[in-house]
XYZ file of C-alpha atoms in Angstrom:
685
model
C 12.725 92.125 -14.923
C 14.423 95.023 -16.595
C 13.576 95.898 -20.270
C 11.840 93.527 -22.465
C 12.996 90.389 -20.981
C 10.214 88.077 -19.975
C 9.889 86.935 -16.111
C 10.325 83.278 -15.095
C 7.128 81.722 -13.533
C 6.891 80.966 -10.233
C 5.662 77.489 -10.050
C 3.222 77.228 -7.483
C -0.255 75.905 -7.993
C -2.465 78.610 -6.676
C -0.780 80.943 -9.078
C -1.294 79.145 -12.129
C -5.195 78.920 -11.464
C -6.803 80.984 -14.223
C -4.520 80.688 -17.238
C -6.539 79.407 -20.191
C -3.772 78.479 -22.300
C -0.463 77.312 -21.880
C 2.239 79.955 -22.641
C 3.579 80.538 -26.143
C 7.494 80.313 -26.438
C 9.369 82.882 -28.221
C 12.842 84.206 -29.016
C 15.687 81.955 -30.202
C 14.673 78.444 -31.671
C 13.961 76.329 -28.997
C 14.853 72.576 -28.160
C 12.565 70.007 -30.083
C 11.891 67.925 -26.992
C 11.118 69.240 -23.556
C 11.729 73.060 -24.486
C 11.253 74.024 -20.862
C 13.694 73.653 -17.893
C 12.751 74.114 -14.283
C 15.383 75.860 -12.346
C 16.086 76.053 -8.801
C 18.137 79.252 -8.016
C 21.163 79.471 -5.896
C 19.621 82.107 -3.380
C 18.903 82.090 0.140
C 16.141 84.246 -0.168
C 13.011 82.736 1.417
C 10.459 84.182 -1.467
C 12.827 82.646 -4.110
C 12.375 79.032 -2.706
C 10.617 77.460 -5.652
C 11.488 76.408 -8.975
C 11.415 78.745 -11.971
C 10.515 78.166 -15.654
C 13.121 79.186 -18.411
C 13.032 78.273 -22.095
C 15.647 76.020 -23.413
C 17.450 77.314 -26.702
C 18.223 74.498 -29.156
C 21.911 75.164 -29.022
C 21.596 73.998 -25.215
C 19.089 71.129 -25.941
C 21.735 68.416 -25.425
C 23.652 70.018 -22.530
C 20.738 71.694 -20.318
C 19.645 67.963 -18.784
C 18.531 67.732 -15.258
C 21.222 68.141 -12.501
C 23.498 70.576 -14.322
C 24.462 73.804 -13.241
C 23.194 76.863 -15.170
C 23.238 80.513 -15.404
C 19.942 82.482 -15.926
C 18.879 86.044 -16.121
C 16.879 87.086 -13.142
C 15.371 90.567 -12.202
C 18.227 91.820 -14.329
C 21.050 89.899 -12.560
C 22.950 86.770 -13.616
C 22.219 83.940 -11.038
C 23.423 80.358 -10.890
C 21.208 77.787 -10.452
C 20.593 73.794 -11.168
C 18.293 72.205 -13.667
C 15.480 70.171 -11.665
C 13.719 68.902 -14.733
C 12.754 69.348 -18.397
C 9.116 69.230 -19.271
C 7.348 69.920 -22.677
C 5.470 72.941 -21.485
C 4.871 75.670 -18.764
C 1.649 77.142 -17.524
C 3.143 80.666 -16.887
C 0.782 82.437 -19.468
C 3.543 84.770 -21.181
C 7.006 83.940 -22.953
C 9.765 82.466 -20.923
C 13.158 83.738 -20.428
C 15.706 81.433 -22.266
C 18.590 79.959 -20.402
C 21.585 82.001 -20.312
C 24.304 79.304 -20.161
C 25.032 75.713 -19.122
C 28.142 75.993 -16.831
C 29.068 72.368 -17.065
C 27.757 69.243 -19.001
C 28.170 67.166 -15.722
C 24.986 66.360 -14.115
C 25.884 66.928 -10.268
C 22.483 66.945 -8.759
C 20.807 63.623 -9.106
C 17.181 63.392 -8.498
C 17.722 61.483 -5.256
C 19.694 64.118 -3.704
C 17.298 66.837 -5.118
C 14.627 65.038 -3.414
C 16.394 64.602 -0.224
C 17.495 68.332 -0.270
C 13.911 69.525 -0.607
C 12.600 66.913 2.415
C 15.474 68.168 4.481
C 14.535 71.984 3.642
C 10.891 71.199 4.488
C 11.797 69.488 7.762
C 13.861 72.463 9.012
C 11.773 75.372 7.545
C 14.718 76.110 5.431
C 15.342 76.905 1.882
C 16.147 74.214 -0.927
C 19.245 76.602 -1.903
C 20.718 76.330 1.555
C 20.607 72.594 1.610
C 22.050 72.014 -2.041
C 25.040 74.393 -0.962
C 25.921 71.812 1.342
C 25.091 68.741 -0.848
C 26.934 69.744 -3.936
C 30.565 70.956 -3.502
C 31.909 73.885 -5.120
C 32.821 73.316 -8.945
C 36.571 72.776 -9.809
C 36.699 73.049 -13.655
C 40.346 71.593 -13.724
C 38.924 68.253 -12.094
C 35.792 68.255 -14.761
C 38.455 68.439 -17.686
C 40.330 65.703 -16.232
C 37.596 63.550 -15.939
C 36.094 64.142 -19.358
C 39.235 63.696 -20.899
C 39.876 60.295 -19.133
C 38.531 56.793 -19.301
C 34.934 55.851 -18.882
C 34.080 55.152 -15.371
C 34.836 51.495 -14.287
C 32.670 49.278 -11.951
C 34.201 48.922 -8.577
C 35.218 45.250 -7.524
C 33.067 43.635 -4.888
C 34.734 42.416 -1.714
C 36.529 38.876 -2.394
C 35.923 37.592 1.126
C 33.216 37.845 3.622
C 33.531 40.369 6.300
C 34.946 39.242 9.746
C 31.587 39.239 11.842
C 33.535 38.000 14.955
C 33.120 41.397 16.755
C 29.365 41.501 15.934
C 28.899 38.047 17.310
C 29.377 39.296 20.761
C 26.372 41.742 20.513
C 22.703 40.733 20.736
C 21.086 40.963 17.334
C 24.474 41.852 16.017
C 24.959 38.721 13.775
C 21.424 38.698 12.371
C 21.803 42.445 11.492
C 24.964 41.581 9.241
C 23.251 38.717 7.655
C 20.185 40.963 6.757
C 22.752 43.618 5.027
C 24.748 40.715 3.274
C 21.373 39.222 1.971
C 19.929 42.573 0.503
C 17.627 43.647 3.052
C 17.187 46.842 4.891
C 17.259 46.392 8.661
C 17.422 49.465 10.874
C 19.382 49.427 14.019
C 20.960 51.485 16.961
C 24.429 50.011 17.856
C 25.831 50.599 21.402
C 29.474 49.945 20.967
C 31.943 48.801 23.632
C 35.487 50.002 22.493
C 36.936 52.504 20.532
C 40.281 50.772 19.688
C 41.626 47.469 18.381
C 40.077 44.775 16.451
C 36.870 44.942 18.486
C 36.499 48.763 18.233
C 33.564 50.689 16.560
C 35.844 51.391 13.126
C 35.896 47.528 12.690
C 32.109 47.057 13.452
C 31.195 49.875 10.943
C 33.943 48.459 8.435
C 32.074 44.974 8.901
C 28.756 46.454 8.078
C 30.000 48.197 5.026
C 31.514 45.041 3.940
C 28.398 43.135 4.477
C 26.292 45.625 2.498
C 28.938 45.816 -0.327
C 28.931 41.996 -0.664
C 25.258 42.345 -1.656
C 26.305 44.664 -4.537
C 25.006 47.937 -2.820
C 26.625 51.004 -1.728
C 27.037 52.665 1.616
C 27.444 56.324 3.215
C 29.152 56.690 6.481
C 29.297 59.954 8.381
C 31.767 60.583 11.517
C 32.193 63.911 13.704
C 35.662 65.008 12.584
C 38.978 63.867 10.847
C 40.001 61.881 13.587
C 37.324 59.588 13.287
C 37.406 59.503 9.478
C 41.216 58.356 9.414
C 40.133 55.276 12.007
C 37.554 54.501 9.864
C 39.544 54.771 6.511
C 42.194 52.216 7.830
C 39.194 49.862 8.951
C 37.744 50.106 5.662
C 41.006 49.352 3.861
C 41.234 45.817 5.261
C 37.835 44.751 4.172
C 37.121 46.532 0.508
C 38.841 46.542 -2.387
C 41.388 49.586 -3.277
C 39.433 52.408 -5.098
C 35.761 51.380 -3.575
C 35.932 54.118 -0.847
C 35.979 58.134 -1.435
C 36.275 60.657 1.485
C 34.216 63.826 1.242
C 35.322 66.422 4.054
C 36.223 70.142 3.956
C 39.360 69.487 5.424
C 40.958 68.100 2.268
C 40.243 71.226 0.300
C 38.233 72.085 -2.612
C 39.997 69.889 -5.179
C 40.678 66.783 -3.673
C 36.958 66.977 -2.152
C 35.335 67.701 -5.807
C 37.272 64.746 -7.237
C 36.004 62.451 -4.704
C 32.505 63.670 -5.362
C 32.611 62.735 -9.160
C 34.107 59.539 -8.501
C 31.135 58.630 -6.215
C 28.757 60.328 -8.929
C 30.046 58.271 -11.847
C 30.030 55.176 -9.626
C 33.565 54.648 -9.315
C 33.403 54.575 -5.656
C 30.336 52.873 -4.138
C 31.350 53.693 -0.491
C 31.274 57.392 0.698
C 32.756 58.556 4.113
C 33.443 61.812 5.611
C 31.770 64.576 7.612
C 28.487 66.550 7.217
C 27.999 66.856 3.483
C 28.965 63.208 3.163
C 25.327 62.703 4.065
C 24.270 63.945 0.744
C 26.967 61.771 -1.359
C 25.427 60.508 -4.583
C 26.076 56.816 -4.102
C 24.606 54.458 -6.636
C 22.175 51.814 -5.266
C 22.569 53.008 -1.759
C 22.084 49.949 0.681
C 23.217 51.421 4.175
C 23.592 54.890 6.013
C 25.665 54.983 9.163
C 26.006 57.628 11.455
C 28.875 57.412 14.166
C 28.387 59.544 17.469
C 25.265 61.289 16.637
C 25.408 63.442 19.955
C 28.508 65.235 18.866
C 27.603 69.027 18.103
C 29.923 68.742 14.806
C 26.986 66.923 13.357
C 25.024 69.838 13.198
C 25.440 72.596 10.237
C 26.296 75.906 11.418
C 24.710 77.443 8.561
C 20.978 77.488 7.577
C 18.857 75.384 7.932
C 21.119 74.036 10.553
C 20.429 70.281 9.877
C 21.602 67.527 11.816
C 23.453 64.769 10.110
C 21.540 62.056 11.966
C 18.149 63.447 10.783
C 19.433 63.740 7.088
C 20.514 59.908 7.102
C 17.272 59.049 8.744
C 15.234 60.796 5.812
C 17.640 59.285 3.455
C 17.018 55.843 4.704
C 13.382 55.997 4.156
C 13.410 58.052 0.833
C 15.946 55.234 -0.891
C 14.722 52.468 1.149
C 18.155 51.831 2.683
C 19.234 50.208 5.796
C 20.301 52.155 8.831
C 22.780 51.987 11.561
C 23.035 54.657 14.196
C 26.094 53.886 16.353
C 27.828 55.233 19.281
C 29.517 54.426 22.810
C 26.368 56.019 24.678
C 23.013 56.718 23.239
C 21.190 60.062 22.742
C 17.633 60.269 23.750
C 16.666 60.790 19.714
C 17.927 57.235 18.979
C 16.194 55.773 22.532
C 13.004 57.309 20.997
C 13.620 55.338 17.796
C 14.229 52.267 19.755
C 10.930 52.977 21.875
C 8.770 53.380 18.634
C 10.035 50.157 17.313
C 11.441 51.630 14.473
C 15.143 50.669 15.224
C 16.346 47.522 16.827
C 18.838 47.885 19.552
C 22.078 45.978 19.197
C 23.726 45.735 22.800
C 26.252 43.406 24.541
C 25.083 41.179 27.249
C 26.250 42.055 30.680
C 28.702 39.016 30.314
C 30.296 40.423 27.609
C 30.531 44.115 29.140
C 32.156 42.930 32.319
C 34.891 41.349 30.332
C 35.312 43.965 27.878
C 35.198 47.407 29.494
C 37.522 48.749 32.351
C 36.725 49.346 35.718
C 34.955 52.232 37.048
C 35.776 53.909 40.298
C 33.997 57.240 41.731
C 35.629 59.230 44.182
C 32.437 60.812 45.671
C 30.959 57.423 46.686
C 30.721 56.564 50.543
C 33.699 54.218 50.604
C 36.033 56.804 48.928
C 34.756 59.485 50.978
C 35.845 57.664 54.305
C 38.983 56.891 52.998
C 39.941 60.393 51.502
C 37.388 62.982 53.326
C 39.042 65.726 50.997
C 38.298 63.965 47.851
C 35.116 65.820 47.386
C 36.753 69.143 47.231
C 40.044 68.102 45.570
C 40.623 68.330 42.105
C 42.753 65.245 41.971
C 41.721 63.028 44.770
C 44.029 60.410 46.203
C 42.321 57.603 44.393
C 42.909 59.369 41.038
C 46.473 59.954 42.040
C 47.131 56.381 42.756
C 45.367 55.253 39.455
C 47.447 57.399 37.261
C 50.820 56.571 39.430
C 49.803 52.512 38.887
C 48.839 53.081 35.264
C 52.010 54.917 34.066
C 53.620 51.554 35.036
C 51.853 49.812 32.157
C 51.218 52.317 29.396
C 49.577 55.950 29.025
C 47.136 57.433 31.082
C 44.352 59.793 29.801
C 43.321 62.644 31.893
C 40.002 64.370 30.629
C 39.463 67.933 31.767
C 36.583 70.221 30.932
C 38.498 73.317 29.320
C 41.164 74.288 27.072
C 43.847 76.972 27.766
C 45.500 77.508 31.430
C 43.002 79.531 33.626
C 39.916 80.168 31.287
C 37.892 81.622 33.964
C 38.859 84.152 36.806
C 36.919 85.785 39.826
C 37.099 88.560 42.272
C 39.445 87.416 45.369
C 37.148 89.290 47.487
C 33.445 88.526 46.458
C 33.984 85.597 44.114
C 32.126 87.220 41.241
C 33.287 86.193 37.896
C 36.008 88.650 36.557
C 34.643 90.827 33.845
C 36.535 92.952 31.063
C 35.910 96.777 31.893
C 35.532 97.341 28.332
C 32.986 94.840 26.487
C 32.041 92.757 29.854
C 33.448 89.556 28.546
C 34.941 86.944 30.865
C 38.816 87.173 31.851
C 41.329 84.570 31.453
C 45.054 83.920 31.625
C 47.252 81.939 29.214
C 49.970 80.874 31.607
C 51.219 81.477 34.803
C 52.891 84.696 34.049
C 50.779 85.898 31.614
C 48.532 89.173 32.011
C 44.653 88.529 32.233
C 43.243 89.004 29.033
C 39.365 89.083 27.602
C 38.242 86.248 25.958
C 35.925 88.441 23.487
C 37.860 91.500 22.798
C 41.472 90.400 23.756
C 41.946 93.810 25.687
C 44.583 93.230 28.655
C 43.420 93.973 31.852
C 46.628 94.862 33.815
C 44.807 97.027 36.303
C 41.242 95.309 36.774
C 38.941 96.284 39.520
C 35.669 94.486 40.463
C 32.458 96.428 39.625
C 30.893 94.744 42.699
C 33.255 95.484 45.340
C 35.940 97.462 43.821
C 38.295 94.533 44.819
C 41.571 94.235 42.432
C 42.695 90.618 43.342
C 42.039 87.833 40.975
C 41.550 84.114 41.548
C 41.283 81.254 39.176
C 38.023 79.552 39.153
C 38.657 76.752 36.824
C 41.889 75.174 35.518
C 42.492 74.505 31.861
C 44.298 71.617 30.266
C 47.718 73.660 30.131
C 47.245 74.424 33.696
C 46.474 70.745 34.435
C 49.272 69.568 32.408
C 51.790 71.965 34.345
C 50.534 70.593 37.734
C 50.630 66.890 36.776
C 54.426 67.420 35.319
C 55.273 68.635 38.831
C 53.416 65.787 40.539
C 55.049 63.144 38.482
C 58.550 64.405 37.637
C 60.146 62.609 34.749
C 57.051 61.472 32.900
C 56.155 62.694 29.515
C 52.934 64.847 29.520
C 51.014 65.338 26.160
C 48.405 67.693 25.688
C 45.559 67.487 23.229
C 43.299 70.643 23.344
C 42.218 73.682 21.497
C 44.231 73.944 17.984
C 46.549 71.235 19.124
C 44.356 67.991 18.763
C 45.838 64.714 18.499
C 44.404 61.686 16.686
C 46.563 59.134 18.358
C 49.584 58.658 21.034
C 52.095 55.986 21.364
C 51.556 53.165 23.900
C 54.584 54.226 26.121
C 53.720 55.230 29.546
C 52.847 59.183 29.328
C 50.069 61.476 31.117
C 47.549 62.705 27.901
C 45.827 65.686 29.100
C 42.913 66.049 26.751
C 39.759 68.251 26.911
C 36.585 66.424 26.402
C 36.178 65.464 22.691
C 39.686 65.712 22.104
C 41.090 62.547 23.432
C 43.552 60.546 21.142
C 43.388 57.043 20.635
C 46.314 54.570 22.022
C 46.732 51.510 19.829
C 46.666 49.272 22.715
C 44.313 51.165 24.815
C 45.060 53.325 28.083
C 46.197 51.852 31.225
C 43.811 54.357 33.278
C 41.763 57.305 32.532
C 40.915 60.211 35.076
C 37.568 62.232 34.292
C 38.133 65.213 35.950
C 35.783 68.311 36.265
C 32.593 66.100 36.168
C 30.550 68.477 38.143
C 31.380 71.516 36.025
C 30.238 69.544 33.052
C 26.875 68.419 34.616
C 26.192 72.073 36.158
C 26.030 73.613 32.833
C 22.744 75.494 32.080
C 21.713 73.483 29.241
C 18.907 70.884 28.901
C 21.362 68.152 27.615
C 24.117 68.914 30.043
C 24.076 65.394 31.897
C 23.215 63.587 28.655
C 26.150 65.153 26.829
C 28.332 64.615 30.105
C 27.524 60.912 29.952
C 28.339 60.730 26.250
C 31.784 62.262 26.977
C 32.656 60.063 29.599
C 31.766 56.832 27.617
C 33.698 57.878 24.666
C 36.972 58.421 26.942
C 36.201 55.143 28.851
C 36.052 53.335 25.839
C 39.590 54.043 25.095
C 40.824 52.284 28.339
C 41.812 48.676 28.502
C 39.563 46.044 29.671
C 39.318 45.343 33.416
C 41.073 41.908 33.170
C 44.242 43.900 31.811
C 44.091 46.459 34.665
C 41.979 48.956 32.916
C 40.838 51.569 35.361
C 38.621 54.488 34.872
C 38.322 57.019 37.957
C 35.619 59.688 37.778
C 35.220 62.672 40.244
C 31.426 64.111 39.973
C 28.424 63.985 42.532
C 25.574 63.324 40.163
C 24.601 59.711 41.248
C 22.236 59.188 38.139
C 25.015 60.283 35.486
C 27.899 58.632 37.379
C 26.052 55.541 37.967
C 25.462 54.845 34.143
C 29.154 54.759 33.515
C 29.679 52.688 36.715
C 27.214 50.102 35.394
C 28.083 50.717 31.845
C 24.720 51.261 31.169
C 23.960 53.973 28.629
C 20.582 52.377 27.063
C 19.237 52.724 30.739
C 20.367 56.195 31.282
C 18.857 57.303 27.771
C 15.613 55.430 28.688
C 15.179 57.387 31.849
C 16.127 60.709 30.420
C 13.659 60.384 27.551
C 11.064 59.287 30.155
C 11.639 62.287 32.047
C 11.560 64.772 29.011
C 8.353 63.121 27.687
C 6.798 64.042 31.257
C 7.919 67.708 30.903
C 7.078 67.728 27.166
C 10.656 68.813 26.422
C 12.575 67.573 23.187
C 12.889 65.066 21.969
C 9.386 64.216 23.192
C 8.294 67.242 21.308
C 10.167 69.387 18.445
C 11.208 72.768 19.323
C 11.500 75.839 17.185
C 13.156 79.120 18.071
C 12.826 82.391 16.486
C 15.376 85.032 17.346
C 15.748 88.577 16.093
C 14.983 91.957 16.947
C 11.845 92.463 19.392
C 9.518 94.039 16.704
C 10.440 91.425 14.152
C 9.966 88.436 16.345
C 6.570 89.824 17.500
C 5.497 90.171 13.698
C 6.578 86.691 12.868
C 5.048 85.142 15.764
C 1.459 86.922 15.447
C 1.470 86.133 11.738
C 2.477 82.509 12.358
C 0.456 81.914 15.075
C -2.815 83.319 13.256
C -2.164 80.841 10.335
C -1.378 77.726 12.068
C -4.060 75.164 13.608
C -3.007 72.005 15.313
C -4.925 68.895 14.662
C -5.814 68.622 18.359
C -7.083 72.078 18.082
C -5.434 73.498 20.745
C -2.824 76.413 20.961
C 0.838 75.511 20.007
C 2.515 75.921 23.407
C 5.400 78.603 23.464
C 7.787 80.434 25.501
C 9.154 84.030 25.253
C 10.028 86.427 24.077
C 13.018 86.397 26.255
C 15.921 88.751 26.201
C 19.098 87.209 24.498
C 21.799 89.747 24.308
C 20.893 92.320 21.664
C 17.723 90.206 20.307
C 14.867 88.328 21.797
C 13.648 84.686 21.231
C 10.640 82.950 21.302
C 10.302 79.079 21.553
C 7.486 76.940 20.111
C 7.189 73.333 21.203
C 5.558 71.251 18.535
C 4.099 67.930 18.749
C 5.290 65.351 15.981
C 1.895 64.875 14.615
C 1.721 68.588 13.772
C 5.538 69.275 12.823
C 4.744 69.196 9.013
C 2.015 71.602 9.082
C 3.620 73.934 11.627
C 7.009 73.984 9.688
C 5.190 74.736 6.506
C 3.424 77.697 7.901
C 6.741 78.907 9.249
C 8.161 78.627 5.929
C 5.285 80.329 4.361
C 5.520 83.074 6.852
C 9.353 83.757 6.436
C 8.907 83.856 2.722
C 5.819 86.127 2.864
C 7.767 88.749 5.198
C 10.934 88.423 2.948
C 8.807 89.163 -0.172
C 6.697 92.017 1.216
C 9.384 93.384 3.322
C 6.667 93.991 6.206
C 9.383 92.978 8.905
C 12.998 92.529 9.112
C 14.623 88.782 8.963
C 14.508 86.642 11.896
C 16.572 83.464 12.483
C 14.382 80.328 12.266
C 15.879 77.045 14.024
C 14.378 73.721 14.304
C 15.577 71.114 16.916
C 18.728 73.273 17.991
C 20.514 71.621 20.800
C 21.755 74.831 22.409
C 18.436 76.759 22.892
C 17.433 74.948 25.731
């Protein structure tokens, strides 16, 4: 602290030992009751990741309550923060700095969310401030003034009718789960939904579960990957809940609507919070149920430190607030399969008789029968069976065509040696955006009118992969007169009409047809499966199931054609057995001791900094088994290096605690540069 300002106390038990007396308080008159406020600063610096003690002036005694935003003086600067609690004394040993200002009298950080944020920060070896940045939206003063000038918060109405359990009755354990929710209990379940549209689709299933928990007088939190899922869910909830009982939290709505919804939830005017990642921290009163839809989607991973996953946040919250939990998807991730194997969650699946009458027929063009009928099917991008399925499907409705990549030709190669074409300026991949466009670098956008190969000096390019635009162009010529709709890149559509049309969509961007697609062609399966990623197979199966669930049942003529060679992955879709695939994949991961059988931590940065972090961390951590922590690296990663640590679950708490301590110590002492620390990153293997 500069000048005569008193330094706030670091509330760390080891630092408090040896002070004989509690600190005297000085300066302006202080609050008569609990004159000490413990404040968490809005700072991502690891060594400031702890509460600090400040004195509470008498003039702020009534407004500086736990959960409010405040401004404080720290090291000569004015920083924002939140009051965590008020106590009667501090063990600092010297006078405290008074709070500078209460920004708002609204208590926006509830004790439950503050506790959850601390637990998430500990799990991911991050800072509390980084988690609170996601949990509490930015303040909008205008919205607060409107709220304070308005009427007192009103209690929301409870549903007048019991939720429709028809769709749940077709699933094993479905009806009992709904009954437990309505009875005020807290069951945990993993749901494998069959359809993505219509009355039996996943939005109706989730809405019925939320309706059941609302009937018991409790609240709910539902988190989905993106705005398209959010719109479907909102429509389904409007059919079972009273108006005003639902508030949506998503950054796509803008700061003002998002903050208004947040305050409605905080005041108890809405008891159901729905939205994307940040909705997992919604301050719902009397929380009874947390729901995560499609946990395998990468959009559930926060792209800012500490890179928390929505699934894990909701699991932690369910345990902390003793709430029911529902993890739902069309497929099943290995993380959820692990919860089922541990008996933590009950599987909710449809019997085979229901599956056969609900899902479409699936055909693989790589099987022996199709190979005999069409010998070129293995090398053709659109085999004969796929062409026939599209032609027949267009007579009855829209046909979905799933492709792996957006753009026109997102990957080019040398015509002579087949090496991938690289930019001569930055070595980035070359691509073309249309049939007449010049090749451009996808990294630096530098044109390559006179490109030459660095391996053989060739000058001719060939297309390695066709994107959504190129596929739409080819299918438009193959089916003249038919409407062609694309959904990819920045032009993603939420729904399409039920009229006949070819709908070309990249993986994850498939729009919903209200009555379902007549057929679906799942192209580029081998490209998806051959990605250099531990989860390539699992993620591809998830994307296939998501697309196939949008197709009409087989008894209505629904057909899915898949073009891929992998018998394990394609077999899961042919049998419509996502749980079986997840079980086999998890067993293999356990044998190899790979995630999610173990947790993984990645340390990325300059070589010297990573080496310093690793040496310090490895010297400080001790496993319960006495063995050494398994690691891999450091391995080159563009300009940096990366070291991986594979952590047994039994030692995870101790290991992450040691990582946080080393990161904080390095930041405080400046003995080495910062490194990026990520826990359970799905893209590191």
